[in-house]
CSV table of C-alpha atoms in Angstrom, one decimal:
chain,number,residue,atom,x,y,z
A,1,UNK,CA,-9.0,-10.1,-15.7
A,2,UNK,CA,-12.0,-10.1,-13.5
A,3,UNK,CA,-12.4,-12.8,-10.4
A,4,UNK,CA,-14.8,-12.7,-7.1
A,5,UNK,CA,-13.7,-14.3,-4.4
A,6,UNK,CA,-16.4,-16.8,-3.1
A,7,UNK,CA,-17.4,-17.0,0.8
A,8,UNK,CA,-14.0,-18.5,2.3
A,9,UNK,CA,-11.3,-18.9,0.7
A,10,UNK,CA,-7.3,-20.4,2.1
A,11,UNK,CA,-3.9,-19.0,1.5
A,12,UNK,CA,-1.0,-20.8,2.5
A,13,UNK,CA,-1.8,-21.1,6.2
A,14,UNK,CA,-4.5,-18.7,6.4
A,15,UNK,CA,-7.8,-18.4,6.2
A,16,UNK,CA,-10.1,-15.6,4.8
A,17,UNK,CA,-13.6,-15.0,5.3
A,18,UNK,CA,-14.4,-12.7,2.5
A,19,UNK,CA,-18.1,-11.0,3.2
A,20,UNK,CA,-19.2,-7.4,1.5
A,21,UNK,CA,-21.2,-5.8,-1.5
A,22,UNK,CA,-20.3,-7.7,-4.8
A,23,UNK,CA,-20.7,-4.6,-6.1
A,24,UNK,CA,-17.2,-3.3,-5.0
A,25,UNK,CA,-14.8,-3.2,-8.3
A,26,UNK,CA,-10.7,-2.4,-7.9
A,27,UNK,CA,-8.9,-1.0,-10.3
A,28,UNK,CA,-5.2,-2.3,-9.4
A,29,UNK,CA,-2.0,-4.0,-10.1
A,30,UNK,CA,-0.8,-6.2,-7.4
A,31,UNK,CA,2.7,-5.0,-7.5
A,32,UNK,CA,1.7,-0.9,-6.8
A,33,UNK,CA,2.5,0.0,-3.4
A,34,UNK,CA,-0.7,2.2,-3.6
A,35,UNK,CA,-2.6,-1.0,-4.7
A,36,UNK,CA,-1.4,-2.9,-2.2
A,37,UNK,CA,-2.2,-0.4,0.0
A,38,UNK,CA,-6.2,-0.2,-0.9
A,39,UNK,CA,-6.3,-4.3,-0.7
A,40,UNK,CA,-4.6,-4.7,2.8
A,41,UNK,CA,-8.0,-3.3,3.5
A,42,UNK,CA,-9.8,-4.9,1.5
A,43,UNK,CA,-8.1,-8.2,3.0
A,44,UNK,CA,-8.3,-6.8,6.6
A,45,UNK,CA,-11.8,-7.0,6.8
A,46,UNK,CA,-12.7,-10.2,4.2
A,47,UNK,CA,-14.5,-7.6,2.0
A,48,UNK,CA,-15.7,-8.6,-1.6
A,49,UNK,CA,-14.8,-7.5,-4.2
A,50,UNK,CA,-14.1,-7.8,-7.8
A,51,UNK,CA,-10.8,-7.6,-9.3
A,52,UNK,CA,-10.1,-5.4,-12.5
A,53,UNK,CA,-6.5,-6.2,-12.8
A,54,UNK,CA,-4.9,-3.4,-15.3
A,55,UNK,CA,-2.3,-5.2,-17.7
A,56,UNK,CA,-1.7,-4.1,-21.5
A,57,UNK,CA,-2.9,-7.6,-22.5
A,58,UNK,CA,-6.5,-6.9,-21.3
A,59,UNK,CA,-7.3,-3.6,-23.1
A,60,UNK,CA,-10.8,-3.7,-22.1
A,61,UNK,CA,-10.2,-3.3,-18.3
A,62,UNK,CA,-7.6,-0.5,-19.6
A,63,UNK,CA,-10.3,1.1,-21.3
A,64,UNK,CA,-12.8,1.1,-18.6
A,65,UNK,CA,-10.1,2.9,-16.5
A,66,UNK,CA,-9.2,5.4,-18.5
A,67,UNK,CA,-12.5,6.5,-18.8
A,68,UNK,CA,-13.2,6.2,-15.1
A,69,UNK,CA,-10.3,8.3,-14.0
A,70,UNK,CA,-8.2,10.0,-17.0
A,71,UNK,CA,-5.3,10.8,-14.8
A,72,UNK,CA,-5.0,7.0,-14.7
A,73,UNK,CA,-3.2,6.7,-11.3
A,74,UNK,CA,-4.2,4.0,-9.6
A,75,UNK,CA,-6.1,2.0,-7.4
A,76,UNK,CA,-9.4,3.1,-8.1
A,77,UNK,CA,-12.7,1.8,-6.4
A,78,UNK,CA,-16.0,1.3,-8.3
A,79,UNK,CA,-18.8,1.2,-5.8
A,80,UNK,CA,-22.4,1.0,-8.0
A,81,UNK,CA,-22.3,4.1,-9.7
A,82,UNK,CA,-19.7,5.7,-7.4
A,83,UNK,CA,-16.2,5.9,-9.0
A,84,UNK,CA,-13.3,6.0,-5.5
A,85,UNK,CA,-10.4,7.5,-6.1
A,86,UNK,CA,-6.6,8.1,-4.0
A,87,UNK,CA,-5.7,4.7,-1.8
A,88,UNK,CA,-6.2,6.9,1.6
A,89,UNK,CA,-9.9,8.1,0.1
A,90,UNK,CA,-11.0,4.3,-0.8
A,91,UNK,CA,-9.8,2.8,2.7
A,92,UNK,CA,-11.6,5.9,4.5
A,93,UNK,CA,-14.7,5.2,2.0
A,94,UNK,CA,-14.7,1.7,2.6
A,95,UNK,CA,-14.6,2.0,6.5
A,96,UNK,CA,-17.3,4.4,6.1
A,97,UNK,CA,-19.9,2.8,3.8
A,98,UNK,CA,-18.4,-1.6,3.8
A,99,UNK,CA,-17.3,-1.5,7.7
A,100,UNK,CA,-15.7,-4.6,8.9
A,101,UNK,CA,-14.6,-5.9,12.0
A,102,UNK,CA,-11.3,-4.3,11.6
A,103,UNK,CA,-11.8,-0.3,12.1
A,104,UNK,CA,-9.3,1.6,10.2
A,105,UNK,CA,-9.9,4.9,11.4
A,106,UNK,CA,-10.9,5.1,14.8
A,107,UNK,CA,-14.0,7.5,15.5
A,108,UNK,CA,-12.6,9.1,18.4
A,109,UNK,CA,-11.8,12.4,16.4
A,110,UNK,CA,-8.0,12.4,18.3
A,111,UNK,CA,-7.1,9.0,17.5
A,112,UNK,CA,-8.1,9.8,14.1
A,113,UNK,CA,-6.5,12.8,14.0
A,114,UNK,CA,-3.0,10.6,14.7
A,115,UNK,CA,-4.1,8.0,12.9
A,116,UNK,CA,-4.1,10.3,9.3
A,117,UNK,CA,-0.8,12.1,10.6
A,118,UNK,CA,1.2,8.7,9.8
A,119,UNK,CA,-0.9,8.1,7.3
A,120,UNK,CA,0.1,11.6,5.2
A,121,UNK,CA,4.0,10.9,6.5
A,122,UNK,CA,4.4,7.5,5.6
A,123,UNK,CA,2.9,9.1,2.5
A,124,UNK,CA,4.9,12.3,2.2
A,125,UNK,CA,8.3,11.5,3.3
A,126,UNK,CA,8.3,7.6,2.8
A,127,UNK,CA,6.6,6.9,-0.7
A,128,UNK,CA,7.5,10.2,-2.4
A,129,UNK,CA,11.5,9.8,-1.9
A,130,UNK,CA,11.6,6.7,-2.6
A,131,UNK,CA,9.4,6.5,-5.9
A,132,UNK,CA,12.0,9.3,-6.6
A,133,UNK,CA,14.8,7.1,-6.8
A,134,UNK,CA,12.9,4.4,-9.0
A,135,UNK,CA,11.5,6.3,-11.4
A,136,UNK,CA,14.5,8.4,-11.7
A,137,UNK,CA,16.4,5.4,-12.2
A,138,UNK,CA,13.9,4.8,-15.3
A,139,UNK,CA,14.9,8.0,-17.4
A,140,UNK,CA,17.8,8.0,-20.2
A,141,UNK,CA,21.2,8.7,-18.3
A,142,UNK,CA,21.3,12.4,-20.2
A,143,UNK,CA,17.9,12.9,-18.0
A,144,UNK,CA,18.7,11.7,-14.5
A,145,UNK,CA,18.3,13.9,-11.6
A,146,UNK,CA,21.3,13.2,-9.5
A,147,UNK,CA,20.9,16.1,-6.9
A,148,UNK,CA,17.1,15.4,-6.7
A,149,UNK,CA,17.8,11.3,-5.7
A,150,UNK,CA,20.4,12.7,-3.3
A,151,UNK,CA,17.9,14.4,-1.3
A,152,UNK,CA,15.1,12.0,-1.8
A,153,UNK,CA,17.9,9.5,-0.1
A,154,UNK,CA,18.5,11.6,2.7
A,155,UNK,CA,15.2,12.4,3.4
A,156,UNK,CA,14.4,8.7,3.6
A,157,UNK,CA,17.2,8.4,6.5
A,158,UNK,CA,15.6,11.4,8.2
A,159,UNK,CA,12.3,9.5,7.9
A,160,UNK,CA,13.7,6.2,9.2
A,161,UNK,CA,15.4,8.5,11.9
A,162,UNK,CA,12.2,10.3,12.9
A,163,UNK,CA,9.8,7.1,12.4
A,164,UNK,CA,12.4,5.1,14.7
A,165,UNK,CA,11.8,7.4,17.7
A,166,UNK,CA,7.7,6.8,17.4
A,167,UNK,CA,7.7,3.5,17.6
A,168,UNK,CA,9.7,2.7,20.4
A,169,UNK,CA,6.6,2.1,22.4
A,170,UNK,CA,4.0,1.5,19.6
A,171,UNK,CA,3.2,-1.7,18.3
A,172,UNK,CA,1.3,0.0,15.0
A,173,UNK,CA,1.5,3.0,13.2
A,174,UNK,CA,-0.8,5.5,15.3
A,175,UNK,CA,-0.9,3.3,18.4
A,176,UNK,CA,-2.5,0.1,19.6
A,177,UNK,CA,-4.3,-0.6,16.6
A,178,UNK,CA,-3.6,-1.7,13.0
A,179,UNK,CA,-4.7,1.1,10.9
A,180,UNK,CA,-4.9,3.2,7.6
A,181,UNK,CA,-1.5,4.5,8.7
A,182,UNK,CA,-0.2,1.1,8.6
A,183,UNK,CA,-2.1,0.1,5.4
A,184,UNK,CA,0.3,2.3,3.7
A,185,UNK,CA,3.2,1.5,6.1
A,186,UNK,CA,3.7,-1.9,5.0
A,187,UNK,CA,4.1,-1.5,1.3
A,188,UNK,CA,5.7,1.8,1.8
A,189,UNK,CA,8.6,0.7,4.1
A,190,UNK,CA,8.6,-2.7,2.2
A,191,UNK,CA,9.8,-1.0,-1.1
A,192,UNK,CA,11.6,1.7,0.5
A,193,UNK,CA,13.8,-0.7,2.3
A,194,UNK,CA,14.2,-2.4,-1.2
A,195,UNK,CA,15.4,1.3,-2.6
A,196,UNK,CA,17.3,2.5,0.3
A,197,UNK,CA,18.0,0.3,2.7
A,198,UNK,CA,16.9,0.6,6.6
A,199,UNK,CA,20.2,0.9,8.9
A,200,UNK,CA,20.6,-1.8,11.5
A,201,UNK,CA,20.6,1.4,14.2
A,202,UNK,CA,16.8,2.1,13.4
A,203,UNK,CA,15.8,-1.4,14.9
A,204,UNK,CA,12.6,-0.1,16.1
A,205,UNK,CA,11.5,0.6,12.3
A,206,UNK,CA,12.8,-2.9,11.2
A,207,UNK,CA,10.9,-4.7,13.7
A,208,UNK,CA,7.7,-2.3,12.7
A,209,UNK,CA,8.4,-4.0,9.4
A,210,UNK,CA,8.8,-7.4,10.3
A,211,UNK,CA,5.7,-7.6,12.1
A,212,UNK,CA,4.1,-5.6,8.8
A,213,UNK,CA,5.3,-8.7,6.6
A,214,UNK,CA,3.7,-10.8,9.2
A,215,UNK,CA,0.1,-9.4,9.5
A,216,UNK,CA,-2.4,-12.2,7.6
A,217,UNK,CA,-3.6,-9.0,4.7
A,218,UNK,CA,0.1,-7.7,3.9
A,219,UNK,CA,1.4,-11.3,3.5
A,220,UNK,CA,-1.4,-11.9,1.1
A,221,UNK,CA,-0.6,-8.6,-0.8
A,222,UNK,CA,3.4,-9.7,-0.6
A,223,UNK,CA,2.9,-13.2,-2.4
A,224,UNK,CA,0.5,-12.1,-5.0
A,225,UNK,CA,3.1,-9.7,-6.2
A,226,UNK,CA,5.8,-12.0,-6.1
A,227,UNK,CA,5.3,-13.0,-9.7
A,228,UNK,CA,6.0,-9.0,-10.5
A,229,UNK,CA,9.9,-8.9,-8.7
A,230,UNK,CA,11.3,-9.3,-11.9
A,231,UNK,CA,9.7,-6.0,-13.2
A,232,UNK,CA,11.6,-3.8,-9.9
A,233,UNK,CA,13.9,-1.4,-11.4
A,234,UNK,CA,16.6,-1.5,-9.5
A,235,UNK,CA,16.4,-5.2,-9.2
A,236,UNK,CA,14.8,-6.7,-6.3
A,237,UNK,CA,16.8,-8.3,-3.8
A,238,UNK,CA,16.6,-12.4,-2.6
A,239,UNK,CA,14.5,-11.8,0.7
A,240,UNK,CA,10.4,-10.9,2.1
């Protein structure tokens, strides 16, 4: 499937102002965490693109992935001739070479500095334990790995522990402003909550994640992969 967005364009109740190179091509499935987190970009700064959308009933768009990146993990930007690859790597790319009006890394080296810290934890200790769990929950019951989604569930509480104490006086990720740290916060903490649920005590990381759900890009990312719930593996619950 392949569709530009035009000039402006509204969603619900809000309106985006998509401007940008035509150029741009994603490679993505709307129900990734790690697409979602390349188009919360995208949809931060109105930035146009084209949409490759990879499904087994368009093996054309299959095709022109596999030979763009053979380790087919995706999202992957197509820029002209340039070929993106890694969520983290496209949104630094893009706020290097499409800016917007939305900066994503800050070019005061320090804030960046912070800003790629979260970015690598939410990353590390968010998204690996708990694409554990799911995709353990996805082998043959002879092949599970009970001991390893033990410890990816505990690490997840150590990470809601630790990430509960930093943002008692942040409002984003790495700060003041809305960030790649939070462009992989949102989807991350939205589907980790889903796999292991966020204790009442950390209220500092629920609220983070409510007013995730309510930034104008993540919503947008939320309700076009609504469609998807049905294909969550441990079944995903009535609510977001």
């Amino acid at each position: 499937m392949s569709i530009s967005f035009g000039l402006v364009r509204r969603q619900g109740k809000h309106l985006f102002l998509d401007q940008g190179d035509p150029t741009l091509k994603l490679y993505f499935h709307p129900f990734s965490s790690y697409s979602q987190k390349a188009l919360i970009a995208l949809y931060e700064n109105g930035t146009l693109f084209e949409r490759r959308l990879l499904s087994h009933e368009d093996p054309e768009v299959l095709g022109e992935f596999a030979t763009l990146w053979p380790l087919k993990r995706f999202p992957v930007l197509v820029d002209g001739s340039r070929t993106v690859i890694e969520a983290s790597i496209i949104i630094e790319y893009l706020d290097l070479y499409h800016p917007g009006p939305v900066r994503l890394v800050p070019g005061e080296t320090r804030d960046a500095l912070e800003v790629r810290t979260m970015d690598r934890f939410f990353d590390n200790y968010v998204s690996t334990p708990q694409q554990k769990i799911v995709f353990d929950s996805l082998r043959p019951e002879a092949e599970r790995d009970a001991r390893g989604v033990a410890d990816a569930r505990a690490m997840l509480d150590t990470a809601y522990r630790w990430l509960d104490k930093v943002m008692a006086d942040r409002e984003w990720a790495a700060g003041d402003h809305f960030s790649l740290a939070d462009c992989g916060g949102a989807p991350f903490l939205f589907y980790a909550d889903w796999t292991h649920r966020i204790d009442a005590s950390f209220a500092n990381v629920l609220a983070y994640r409510k007013r995730l759900l309510a930034r104008p890009s993540f919503a947008r990312a939320v309700d076009e992969a609504r469609p998807y719930r049905p294909l969550f593996p441990l079944g995903a619950p009535d609510r977001d």
